[in-house]
Tab-separated table of C-alpha atoms and ligand atoms in Angstrom:
chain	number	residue	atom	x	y	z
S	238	UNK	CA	-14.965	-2.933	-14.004
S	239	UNK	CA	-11.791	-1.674	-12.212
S	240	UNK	CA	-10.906	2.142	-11.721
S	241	UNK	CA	-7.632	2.767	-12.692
S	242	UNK	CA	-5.810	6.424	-12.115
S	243	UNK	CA	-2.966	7.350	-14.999
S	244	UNK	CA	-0.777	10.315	-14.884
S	245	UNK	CA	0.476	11.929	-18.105
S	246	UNK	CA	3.337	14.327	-18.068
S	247	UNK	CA	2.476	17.472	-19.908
S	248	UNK	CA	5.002	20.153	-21.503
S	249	UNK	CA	3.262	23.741	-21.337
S	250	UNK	CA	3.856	25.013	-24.395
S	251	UNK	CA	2.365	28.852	-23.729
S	252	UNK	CA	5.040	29.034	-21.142
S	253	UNK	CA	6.172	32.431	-20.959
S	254	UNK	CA	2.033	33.497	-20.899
S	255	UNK	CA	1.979	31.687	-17.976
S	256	UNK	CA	4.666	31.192	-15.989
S	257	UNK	CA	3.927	34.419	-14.113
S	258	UNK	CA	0.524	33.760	-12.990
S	259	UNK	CA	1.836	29.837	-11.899
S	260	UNK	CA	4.748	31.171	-10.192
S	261	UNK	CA	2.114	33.185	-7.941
S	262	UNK	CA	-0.151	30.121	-7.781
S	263	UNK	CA	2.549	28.348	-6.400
S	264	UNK	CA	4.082	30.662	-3.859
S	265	UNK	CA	0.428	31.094	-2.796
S	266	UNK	CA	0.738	27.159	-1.799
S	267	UNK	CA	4.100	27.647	0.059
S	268	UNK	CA	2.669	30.297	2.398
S	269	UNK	CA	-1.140	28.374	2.594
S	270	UNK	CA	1.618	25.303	4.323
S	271	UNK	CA	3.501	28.137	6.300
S	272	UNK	CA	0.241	28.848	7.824
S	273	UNK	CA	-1.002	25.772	8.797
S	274	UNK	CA	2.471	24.015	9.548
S	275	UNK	CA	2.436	26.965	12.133
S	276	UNK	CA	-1.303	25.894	13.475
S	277	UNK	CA	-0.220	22.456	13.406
S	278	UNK	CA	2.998	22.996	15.505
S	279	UNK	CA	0.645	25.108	18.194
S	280	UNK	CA	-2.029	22.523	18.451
S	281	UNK	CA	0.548	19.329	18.657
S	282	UNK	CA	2.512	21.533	21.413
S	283	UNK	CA	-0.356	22.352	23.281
S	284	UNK	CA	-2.284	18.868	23.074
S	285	UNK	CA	0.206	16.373	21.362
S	286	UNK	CA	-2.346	16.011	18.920
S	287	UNK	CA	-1.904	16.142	15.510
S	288	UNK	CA	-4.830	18.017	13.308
S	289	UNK	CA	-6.260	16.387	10.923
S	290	UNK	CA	-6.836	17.904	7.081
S	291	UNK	CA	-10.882	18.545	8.240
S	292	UNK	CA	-9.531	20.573	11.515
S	293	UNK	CA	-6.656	22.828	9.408
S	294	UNK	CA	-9.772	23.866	6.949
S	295	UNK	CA	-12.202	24.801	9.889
S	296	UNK	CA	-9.398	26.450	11.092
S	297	UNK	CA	-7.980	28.384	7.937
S	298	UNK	CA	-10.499	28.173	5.556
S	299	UNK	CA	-11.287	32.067	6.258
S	300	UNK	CA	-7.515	33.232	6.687
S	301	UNK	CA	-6.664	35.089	3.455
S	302	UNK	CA	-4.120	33.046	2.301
S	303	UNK	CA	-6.725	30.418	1.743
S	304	UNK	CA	-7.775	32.481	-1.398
S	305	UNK	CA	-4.390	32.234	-2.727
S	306	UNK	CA	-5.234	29.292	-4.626
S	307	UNK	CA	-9.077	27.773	-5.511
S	308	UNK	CA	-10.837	26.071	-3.003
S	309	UNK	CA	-9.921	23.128	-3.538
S	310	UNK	CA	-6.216	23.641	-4.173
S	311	UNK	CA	-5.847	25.025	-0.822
S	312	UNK	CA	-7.661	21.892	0.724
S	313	UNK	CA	-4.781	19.315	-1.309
S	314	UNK	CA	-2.361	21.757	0.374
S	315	UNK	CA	-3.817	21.179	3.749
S	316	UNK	CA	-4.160	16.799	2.980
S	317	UNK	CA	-0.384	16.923	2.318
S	318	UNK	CA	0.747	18.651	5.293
S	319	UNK	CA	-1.432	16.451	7.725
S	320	UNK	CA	-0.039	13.572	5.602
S	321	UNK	CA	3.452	14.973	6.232
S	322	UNK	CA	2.841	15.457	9.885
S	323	UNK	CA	1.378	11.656	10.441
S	324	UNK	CA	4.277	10.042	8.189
S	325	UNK	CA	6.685	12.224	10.883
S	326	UNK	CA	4.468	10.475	13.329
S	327	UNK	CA	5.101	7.029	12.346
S	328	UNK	CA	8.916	7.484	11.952
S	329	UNK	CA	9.403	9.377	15.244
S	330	UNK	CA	8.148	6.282	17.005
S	331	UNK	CA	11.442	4.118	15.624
S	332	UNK	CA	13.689	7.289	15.076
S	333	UNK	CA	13.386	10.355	17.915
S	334	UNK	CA	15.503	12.250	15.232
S	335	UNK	CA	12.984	12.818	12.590
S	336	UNK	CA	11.970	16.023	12.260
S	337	UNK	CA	8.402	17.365	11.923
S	338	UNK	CA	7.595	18.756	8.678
S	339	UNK	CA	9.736	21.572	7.776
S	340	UNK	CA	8.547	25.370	6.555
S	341	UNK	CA	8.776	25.818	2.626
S	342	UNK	CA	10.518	29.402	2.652
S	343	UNK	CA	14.289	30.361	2.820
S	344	UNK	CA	15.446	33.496	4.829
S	345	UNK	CA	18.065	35.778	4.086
S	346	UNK	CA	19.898	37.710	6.730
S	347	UNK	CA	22.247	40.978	6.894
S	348	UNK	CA	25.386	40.792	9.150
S	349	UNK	CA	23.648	42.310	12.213
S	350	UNK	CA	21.548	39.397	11.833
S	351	UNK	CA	18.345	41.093	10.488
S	352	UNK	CA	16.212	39.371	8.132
S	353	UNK	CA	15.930	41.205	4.704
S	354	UNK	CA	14.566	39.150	2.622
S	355	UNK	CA	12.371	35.714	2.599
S	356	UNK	CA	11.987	33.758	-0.556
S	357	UNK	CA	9.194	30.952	-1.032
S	358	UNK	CA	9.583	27.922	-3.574
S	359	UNK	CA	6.934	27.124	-6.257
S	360	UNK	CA	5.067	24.088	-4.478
S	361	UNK	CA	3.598	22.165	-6.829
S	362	UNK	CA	-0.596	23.317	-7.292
S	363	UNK	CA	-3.002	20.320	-7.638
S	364	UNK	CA	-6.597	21.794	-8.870
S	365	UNK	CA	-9.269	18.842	-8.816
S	366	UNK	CA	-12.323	18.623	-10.965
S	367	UNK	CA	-14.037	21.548	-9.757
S	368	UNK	CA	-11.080	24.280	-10.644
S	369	UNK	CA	-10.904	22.594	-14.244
S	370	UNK	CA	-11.925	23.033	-17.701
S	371	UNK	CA	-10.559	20.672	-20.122
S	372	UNK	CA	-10.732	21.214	-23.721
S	373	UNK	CA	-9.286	17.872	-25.233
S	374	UNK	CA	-9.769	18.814	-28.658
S	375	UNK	CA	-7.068	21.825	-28.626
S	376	UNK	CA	-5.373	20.129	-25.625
S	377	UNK	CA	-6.104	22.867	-23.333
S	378	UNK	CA	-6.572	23.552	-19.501
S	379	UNK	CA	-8.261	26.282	-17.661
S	380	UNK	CA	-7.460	26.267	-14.425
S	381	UNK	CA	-9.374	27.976	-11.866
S	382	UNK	CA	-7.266	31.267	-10.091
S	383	UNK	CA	-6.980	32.119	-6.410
S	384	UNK	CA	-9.300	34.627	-5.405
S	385	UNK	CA	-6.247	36.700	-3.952
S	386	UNK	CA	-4.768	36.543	-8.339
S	387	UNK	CA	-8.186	37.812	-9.833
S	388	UNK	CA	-8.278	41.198	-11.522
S	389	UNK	CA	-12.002	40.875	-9.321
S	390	UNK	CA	-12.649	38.625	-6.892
S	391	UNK	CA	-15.533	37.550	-7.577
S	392	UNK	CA	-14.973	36.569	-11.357
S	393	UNK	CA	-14.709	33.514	-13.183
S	394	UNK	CA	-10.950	33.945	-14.062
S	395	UNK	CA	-8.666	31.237	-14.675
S	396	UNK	CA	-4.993	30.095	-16.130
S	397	UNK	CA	-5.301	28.794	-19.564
S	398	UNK	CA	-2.601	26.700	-20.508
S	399	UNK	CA	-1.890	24.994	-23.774
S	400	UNK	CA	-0.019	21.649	-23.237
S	401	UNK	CA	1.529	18.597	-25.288
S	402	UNK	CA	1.515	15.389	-24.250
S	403	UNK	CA	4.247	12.505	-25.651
S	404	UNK	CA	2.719	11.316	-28.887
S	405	UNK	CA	0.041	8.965	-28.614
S	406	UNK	CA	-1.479	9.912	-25.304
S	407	UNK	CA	-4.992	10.511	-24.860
S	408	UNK	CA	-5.714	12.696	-22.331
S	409	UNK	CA	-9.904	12.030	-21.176
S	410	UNK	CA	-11.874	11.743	-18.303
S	411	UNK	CA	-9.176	14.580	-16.315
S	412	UNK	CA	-9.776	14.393	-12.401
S	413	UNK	CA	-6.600	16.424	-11.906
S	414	UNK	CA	-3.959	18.901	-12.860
S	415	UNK	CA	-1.023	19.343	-10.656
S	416	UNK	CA	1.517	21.945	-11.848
S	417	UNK	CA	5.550	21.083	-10.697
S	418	UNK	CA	8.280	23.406	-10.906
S	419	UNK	CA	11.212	22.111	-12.435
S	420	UNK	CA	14.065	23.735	-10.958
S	421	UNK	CA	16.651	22.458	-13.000
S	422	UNK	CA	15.425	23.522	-16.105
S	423	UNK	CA	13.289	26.856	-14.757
S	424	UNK	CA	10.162	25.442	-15.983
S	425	UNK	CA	6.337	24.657	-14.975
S	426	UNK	CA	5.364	21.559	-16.314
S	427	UNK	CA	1.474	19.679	-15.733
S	428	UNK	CA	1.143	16.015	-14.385
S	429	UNK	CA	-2.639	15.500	-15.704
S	430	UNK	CA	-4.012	12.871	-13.589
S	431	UNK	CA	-7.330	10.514	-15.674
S	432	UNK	CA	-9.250	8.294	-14.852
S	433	UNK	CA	-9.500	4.985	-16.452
S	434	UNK	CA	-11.963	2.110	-16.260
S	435	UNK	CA	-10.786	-1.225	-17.529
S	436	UNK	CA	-12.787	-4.055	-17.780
S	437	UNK	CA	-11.473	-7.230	-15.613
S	438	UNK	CA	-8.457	-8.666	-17.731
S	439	UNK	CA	-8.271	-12.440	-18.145
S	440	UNK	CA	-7.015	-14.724	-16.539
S	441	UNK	CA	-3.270	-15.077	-17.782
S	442	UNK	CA	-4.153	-18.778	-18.107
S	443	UNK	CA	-6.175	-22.325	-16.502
S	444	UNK	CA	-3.452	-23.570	-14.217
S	445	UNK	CA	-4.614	-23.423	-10.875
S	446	UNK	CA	-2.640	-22.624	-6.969
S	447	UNK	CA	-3.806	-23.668	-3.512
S	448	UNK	CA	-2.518	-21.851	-0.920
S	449	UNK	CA	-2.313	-22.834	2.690
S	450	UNK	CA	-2.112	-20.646	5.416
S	451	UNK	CA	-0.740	-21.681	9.054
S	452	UNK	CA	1.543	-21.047	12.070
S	453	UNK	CA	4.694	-22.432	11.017
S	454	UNK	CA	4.624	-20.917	7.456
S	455	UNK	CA	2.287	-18.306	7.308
S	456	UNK	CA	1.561	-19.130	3.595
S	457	UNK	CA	2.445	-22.511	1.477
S	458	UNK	CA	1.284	-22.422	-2.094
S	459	UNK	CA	1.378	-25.048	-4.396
S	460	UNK	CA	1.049	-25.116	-8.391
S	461	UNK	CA	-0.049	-26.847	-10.988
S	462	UNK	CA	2.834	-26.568	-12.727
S	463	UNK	CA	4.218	-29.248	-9.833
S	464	UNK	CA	6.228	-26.557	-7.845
S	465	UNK	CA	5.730	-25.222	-4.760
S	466	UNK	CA	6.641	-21.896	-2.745
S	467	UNK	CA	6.874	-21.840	1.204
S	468	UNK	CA	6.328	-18.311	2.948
S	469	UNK	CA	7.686	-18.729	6.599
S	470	UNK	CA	6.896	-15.108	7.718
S	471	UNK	CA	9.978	-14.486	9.418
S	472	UNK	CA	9.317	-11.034	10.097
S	473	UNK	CA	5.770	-12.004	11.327
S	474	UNK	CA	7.263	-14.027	14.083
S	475	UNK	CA	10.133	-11.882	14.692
S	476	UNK	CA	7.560	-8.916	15.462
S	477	UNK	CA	5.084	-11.214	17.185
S	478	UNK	CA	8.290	-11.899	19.639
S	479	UNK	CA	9.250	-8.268	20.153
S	480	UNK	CA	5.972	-6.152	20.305
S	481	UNK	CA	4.609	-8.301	22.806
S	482	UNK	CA	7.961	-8.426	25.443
S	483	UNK	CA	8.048	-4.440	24.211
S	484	UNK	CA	4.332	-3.549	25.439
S	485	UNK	CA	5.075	-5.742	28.693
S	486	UNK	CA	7.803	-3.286	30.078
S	487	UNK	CA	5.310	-0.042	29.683
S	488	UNK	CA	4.173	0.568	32.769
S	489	UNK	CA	0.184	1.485	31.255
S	490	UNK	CA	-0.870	-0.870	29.249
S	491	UNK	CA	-3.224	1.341	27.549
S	492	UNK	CA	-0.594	4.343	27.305
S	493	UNK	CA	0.972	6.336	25.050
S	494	UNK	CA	3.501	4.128	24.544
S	495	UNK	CA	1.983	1.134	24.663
S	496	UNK	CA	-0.965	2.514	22.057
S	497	UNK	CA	2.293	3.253	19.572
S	498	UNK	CA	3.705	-0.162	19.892
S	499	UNK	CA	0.400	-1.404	18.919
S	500	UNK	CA	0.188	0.832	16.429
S	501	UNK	CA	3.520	-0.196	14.823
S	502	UNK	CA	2.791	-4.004	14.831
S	503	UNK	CA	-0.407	-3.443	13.154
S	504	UNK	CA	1.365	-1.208	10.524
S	505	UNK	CA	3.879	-3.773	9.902
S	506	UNK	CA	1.651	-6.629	9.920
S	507	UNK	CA	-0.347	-5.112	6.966
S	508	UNK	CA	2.738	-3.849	4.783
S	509	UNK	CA	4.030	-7.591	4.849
S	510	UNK	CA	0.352	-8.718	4.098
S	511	UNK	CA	0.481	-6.744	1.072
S	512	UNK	CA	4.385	-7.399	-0.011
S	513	UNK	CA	3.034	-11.421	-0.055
S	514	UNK	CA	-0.280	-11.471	-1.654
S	515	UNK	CA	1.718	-9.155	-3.915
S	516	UNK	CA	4.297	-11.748	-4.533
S	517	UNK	CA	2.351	-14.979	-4.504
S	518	UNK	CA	0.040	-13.059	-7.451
S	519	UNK	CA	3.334	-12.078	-8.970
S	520	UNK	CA	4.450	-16.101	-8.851
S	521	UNK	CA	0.837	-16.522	-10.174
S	522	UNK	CA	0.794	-14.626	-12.884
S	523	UNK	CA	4.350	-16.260	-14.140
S	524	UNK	CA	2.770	-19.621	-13.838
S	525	UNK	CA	-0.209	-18.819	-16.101
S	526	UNK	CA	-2.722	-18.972	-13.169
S	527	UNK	CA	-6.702	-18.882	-13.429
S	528	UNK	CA	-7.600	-20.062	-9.983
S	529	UNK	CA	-6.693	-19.929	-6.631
S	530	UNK	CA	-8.019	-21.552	-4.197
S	531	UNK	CA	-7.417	-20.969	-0.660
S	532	UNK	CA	-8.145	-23.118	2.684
S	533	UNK	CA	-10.964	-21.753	4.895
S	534	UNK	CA	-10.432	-22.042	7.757
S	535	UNK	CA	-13.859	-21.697	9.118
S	536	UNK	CA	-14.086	-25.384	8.485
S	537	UNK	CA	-11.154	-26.119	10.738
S	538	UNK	CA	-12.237	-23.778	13.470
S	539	UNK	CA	-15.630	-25.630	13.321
S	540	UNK	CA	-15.002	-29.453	13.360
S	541	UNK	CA	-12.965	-28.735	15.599
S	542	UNK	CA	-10.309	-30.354	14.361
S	543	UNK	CA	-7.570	-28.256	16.574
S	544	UNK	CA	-4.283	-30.140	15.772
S	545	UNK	CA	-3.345	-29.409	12.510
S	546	UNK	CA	-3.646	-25.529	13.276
S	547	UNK	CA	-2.137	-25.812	17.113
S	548	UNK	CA	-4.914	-22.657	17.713
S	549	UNK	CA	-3.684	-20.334	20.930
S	550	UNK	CA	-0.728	-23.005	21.882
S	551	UNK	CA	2.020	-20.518	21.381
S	552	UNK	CA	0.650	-17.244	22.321
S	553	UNK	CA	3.272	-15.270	20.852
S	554	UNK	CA	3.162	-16.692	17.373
S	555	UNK	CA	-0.687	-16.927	17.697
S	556	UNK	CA	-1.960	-15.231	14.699
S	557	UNK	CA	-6.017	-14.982	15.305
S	558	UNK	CA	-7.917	-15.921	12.197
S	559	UNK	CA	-8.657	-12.650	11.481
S	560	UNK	CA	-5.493	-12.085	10.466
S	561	UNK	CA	-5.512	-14.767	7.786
S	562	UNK	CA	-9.224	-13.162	6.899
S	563	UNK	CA	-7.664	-9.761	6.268
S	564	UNK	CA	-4.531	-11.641	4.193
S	565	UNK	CA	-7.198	-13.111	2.110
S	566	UNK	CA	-9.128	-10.294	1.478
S	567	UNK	CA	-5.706	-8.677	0.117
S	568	UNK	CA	-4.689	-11.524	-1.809
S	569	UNK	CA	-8.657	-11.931	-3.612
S	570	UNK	CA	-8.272	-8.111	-4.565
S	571	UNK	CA	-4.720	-7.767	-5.848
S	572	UNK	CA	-5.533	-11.176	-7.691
S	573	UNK	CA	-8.829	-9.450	-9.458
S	574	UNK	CA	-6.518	-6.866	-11.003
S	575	UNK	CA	-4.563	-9.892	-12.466
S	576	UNK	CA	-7.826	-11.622	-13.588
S	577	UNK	CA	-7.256	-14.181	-11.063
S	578	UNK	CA	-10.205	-15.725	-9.470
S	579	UNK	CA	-9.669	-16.286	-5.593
S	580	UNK	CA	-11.932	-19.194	-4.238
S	581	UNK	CA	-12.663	-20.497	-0.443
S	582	UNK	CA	-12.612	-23.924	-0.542
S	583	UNK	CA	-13.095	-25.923	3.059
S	584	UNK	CA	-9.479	-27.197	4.208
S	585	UNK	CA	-11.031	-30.348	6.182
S	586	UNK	CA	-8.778	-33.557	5.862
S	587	UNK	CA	-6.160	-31.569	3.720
S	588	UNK	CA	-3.883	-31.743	6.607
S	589	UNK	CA	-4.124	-35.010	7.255
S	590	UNK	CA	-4.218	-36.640	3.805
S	591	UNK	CA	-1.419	-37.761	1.697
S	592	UNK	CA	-1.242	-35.939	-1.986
S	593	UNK	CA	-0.183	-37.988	-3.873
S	594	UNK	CA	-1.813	-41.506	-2.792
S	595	UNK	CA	-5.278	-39.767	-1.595
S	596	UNK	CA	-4.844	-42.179	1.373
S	597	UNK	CA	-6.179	-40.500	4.697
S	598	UNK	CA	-4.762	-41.315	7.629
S	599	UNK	CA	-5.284	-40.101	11.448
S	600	UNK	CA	-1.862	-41.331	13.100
S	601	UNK	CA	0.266	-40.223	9.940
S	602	UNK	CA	3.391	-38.510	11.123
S	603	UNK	CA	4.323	-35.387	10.479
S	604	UNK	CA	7.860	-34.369	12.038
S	605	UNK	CA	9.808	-31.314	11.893
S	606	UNK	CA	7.234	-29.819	9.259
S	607	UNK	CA	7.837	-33.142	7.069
S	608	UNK	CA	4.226	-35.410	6.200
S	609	UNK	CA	5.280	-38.832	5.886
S	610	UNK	CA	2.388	-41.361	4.064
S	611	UNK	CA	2.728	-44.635	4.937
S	612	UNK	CA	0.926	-46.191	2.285
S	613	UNK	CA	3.172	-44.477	-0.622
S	614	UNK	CA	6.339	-44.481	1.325
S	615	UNK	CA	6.840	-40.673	0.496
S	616	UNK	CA	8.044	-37.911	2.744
S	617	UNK	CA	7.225	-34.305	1.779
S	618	UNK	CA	6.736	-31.018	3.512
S	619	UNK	CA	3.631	-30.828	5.662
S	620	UNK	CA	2.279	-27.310	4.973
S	621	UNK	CA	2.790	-28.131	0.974
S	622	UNK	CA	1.312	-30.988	1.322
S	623	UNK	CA	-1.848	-29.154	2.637
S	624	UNK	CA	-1.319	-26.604	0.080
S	625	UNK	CA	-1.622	-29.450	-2.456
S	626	UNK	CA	-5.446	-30.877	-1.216
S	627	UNK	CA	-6.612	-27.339	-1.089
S	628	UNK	CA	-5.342	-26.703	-4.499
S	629	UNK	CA	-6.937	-30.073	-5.542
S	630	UNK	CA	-10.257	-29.204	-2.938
S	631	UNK	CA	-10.322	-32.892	-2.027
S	632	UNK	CA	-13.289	-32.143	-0.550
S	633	UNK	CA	-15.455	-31.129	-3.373
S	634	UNK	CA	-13.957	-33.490	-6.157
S	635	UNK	CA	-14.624	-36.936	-6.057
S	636	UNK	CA	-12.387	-40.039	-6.515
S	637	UNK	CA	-12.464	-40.312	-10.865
S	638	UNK	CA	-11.516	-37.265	-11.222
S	639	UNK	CA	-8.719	-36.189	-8.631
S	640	UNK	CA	-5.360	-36.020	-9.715
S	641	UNK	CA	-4.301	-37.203	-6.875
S	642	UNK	CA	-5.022	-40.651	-7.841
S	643	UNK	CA	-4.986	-41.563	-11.339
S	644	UNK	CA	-1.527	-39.408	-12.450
S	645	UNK	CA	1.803	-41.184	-11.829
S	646	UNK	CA	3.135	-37.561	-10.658
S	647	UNK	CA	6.207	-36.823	-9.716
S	648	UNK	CA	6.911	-35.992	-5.842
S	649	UNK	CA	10.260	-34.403	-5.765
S	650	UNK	CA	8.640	-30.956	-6.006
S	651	UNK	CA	6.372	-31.588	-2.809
S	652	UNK	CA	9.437	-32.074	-0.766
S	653	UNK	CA	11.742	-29.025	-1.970
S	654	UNK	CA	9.477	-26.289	-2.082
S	655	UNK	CA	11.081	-22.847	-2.584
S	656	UNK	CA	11.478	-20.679	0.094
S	657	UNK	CA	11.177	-17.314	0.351
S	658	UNK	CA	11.888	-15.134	3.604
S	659	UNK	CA	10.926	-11.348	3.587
S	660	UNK	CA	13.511	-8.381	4.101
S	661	UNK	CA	12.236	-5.154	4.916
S	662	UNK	CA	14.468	-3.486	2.319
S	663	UNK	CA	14.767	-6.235	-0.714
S	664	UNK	CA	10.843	-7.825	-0.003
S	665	UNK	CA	10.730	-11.894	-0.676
S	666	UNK	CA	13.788	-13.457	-1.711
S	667	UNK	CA	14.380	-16.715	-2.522
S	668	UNK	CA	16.683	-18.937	-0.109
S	669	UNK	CA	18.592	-21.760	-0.553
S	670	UNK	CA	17.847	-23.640	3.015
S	671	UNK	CA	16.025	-26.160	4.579
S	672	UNK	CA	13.272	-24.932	6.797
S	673	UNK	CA	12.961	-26.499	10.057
S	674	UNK	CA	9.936	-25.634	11.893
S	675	UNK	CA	9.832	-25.930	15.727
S	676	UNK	CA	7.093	-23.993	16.286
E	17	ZN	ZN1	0.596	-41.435	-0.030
């Protein structure tokens, strides 16, 4: 079973009974992140640390504000702002302009310059499951006041709002009500957040991938359906050029500086992990896929069998097999969503075997990326090649039934795979190029 979270847009239809008592809710939030952006601002000044959501509550969690809004309302307002303060974080690293978060109020000032009057907007409220009461039969919501709203503080008081939902929307299993304030129409509305488990879905078909992961293209993948896509990593390399000559000029290795760069590449290096298994799945899913099977390369590491990976040869593209361990572990979940099953298969031989002809040979050539069989008299790219014997785990199946030898299959496919290089802005795009690999 897979957990799945759906939001439902809500109109409140008892608006004018509560509109008041959300416009207070929601001011309540704006000052709650006045406070705290304040705390943060002191503690990052004084330590250049940023607190955490755990530190804000120890720190506010008696300040009366808290009580604007239930317990755990406050808390979500407290997650955002430390989420706010870490994304300014990450950007201030590339951009020295980005600006911490900022205070949600607006001042208004005389012409001597006093202030006489301060105006908060409605932040949106988010009560989790403890501050609700659903009633799904009359499509209704109690939501759990602020301490600070209560006619006593100590009662069990709460909003209730009636909503309406577009037709054919079943609101169960609620983990979450957020109000938002529409400005532009003057309006609350609720964003009901439910929780959903699906079973597995099939498979959208039996067709089957192998995918090949190396140095010169981080990822080759090969159909079925006789295509093939090649994955050079571009931006892999690219950063695995610049982080490297970037840490060498800080003068502490373990520094502040030095500890961001790291930082950086690692954050980069796992976005582009999930843009591809997100792709190749994608690809998968188009091409009626049940099965993919990917090269472990345990096996290689193991036998030994050094050459067809070049391990540690070129330190700056070296990519540790961890990295391919994490890609994998990526590519086998976003795969499960699709009903795709993911499957390790040993990648012994699969560099070093032809295809097409099942003919293994030690000396074959393989120049500028291109495997060249001898026996067939065919020339096709190396890493699809590869690709191609883990998709057809030449290991595991035995002569009768492989493909590889009983099909008259057509080759032109194994020699002009596609080729997609990644753009930070547009993802994977498909080019129209010959790629040349000198690693
Ligand atoms: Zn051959």
């Amino acid at each position: 079973m897979l957990e799945v979270h759906r939001t439902h847009q809500a109109k409140i239809l008892n608006h004018r009974q509560v509109e008041e008592m959300l416009d207070r809710h929601g001011w309540s939030a704006s000052k709650l992140w006045n406070v705290a952006n304040y705390h943060s601002r002191q503690v990052w000044d004084e330590t250049s640390e940023i607190p955490d959501h755990g530190d804000l509550k120890d720190e506010l969690k008696t300040h009366p504000i808290y009580k604007g809004l239930h317990s755990q309302s406050s808390q979500r307002v407290l997650e955002e702002l430390a989420e706010a303060f870490n994304s300014w974080y990450g950007k201030k690293q590339s951009d020295n302009r980005a600006n911490p978060p900022g205070y949600r109020k607006k001042n208004y000032y005389d012409t001597q310059g006093r202030r006489v009057h301060e105006e908060h907007p409605r932040s949106t409220v988010t009560w989790k499951r403890n501050g609700i009461k659903h009633d799904s039969k009359n499509n209704r919501v109690r939501l759990s006041k602020g301490a600070n709203h209560k006619e006593h503080p100590k009662a069990w008081e709460y909003i209730l709002v009636e909503y309406e939902t577009r037709p054919g929307v079943v609101v169960e299993n609620l983990q979450q009500v957020r109000a938002v304030y529409d400005k532009a129409k003057g309006r609350w509305e609720l964003h009901l957040v439910c929780k959903d488990e699906i079973g597995t879905p099939d498979a959208p078909g039996t067709e089957s991938a192998g995918v090949d992961l190396g140095i010169c293209n981080f990822a080759a993948v090969a159909y079925s359906t006789e295509d093939a896509d090649l994955y050079p990593g571009n931006r892999l390399k690219q950063d695995g050029y610049y982080f490297p000559k970037e840490i060498a000029k800080c003068d502490d290795s373990s520094g502040d500086r030095a500890t961001r760069l790291h930082n950086k590449w690692s954050e980069r290096r796992t976005h582009f992990f999930h843009s591809l298994a997100k792709h190749i799945v994608q690809r998968c899913v188009e091409k009626d896929v049940g099965r993919i099977n990917v090269g472990d390369l345990e096996g290689v590491r193991e036998d030994g069998n050094g050459e067809s990976k070049n391990w540690g040869t070129h330190s700056n593209l070296d990519l540790h097999g961890w990295a391919f361990d994490r890609f994998t572990n990526i590519l086998e979940y976003k795969a499960k969503v699709e009903g795709i099953d993911v499957v390790d298969v040993s990648e012994r031989d699969t560099s070093k075997t032809c295809c097409v002809c099942g003919k293994e040979d030690e000396n074959q050539r393989v120049e500028r990326g291109l495997y060249v069989c001898e026996t067939c008299d065919a020339a096709f790219n190396a890493d699809v090649n590869g690709a191609e014997n883990i998709r057809l785990d030449i290991n595991e199946s035995n002569s009768e039934s492989s493909t590889s030898l009983d099909e008259d299959r057509s080759t032109g496919w194994l020699a002009q795979p596609g080729v997609y290089l990644y753009d930070l802005s547009s993802g994977f795009q498909p080019q129209v190029q010959v790629v040349d690999c000198k690693p």
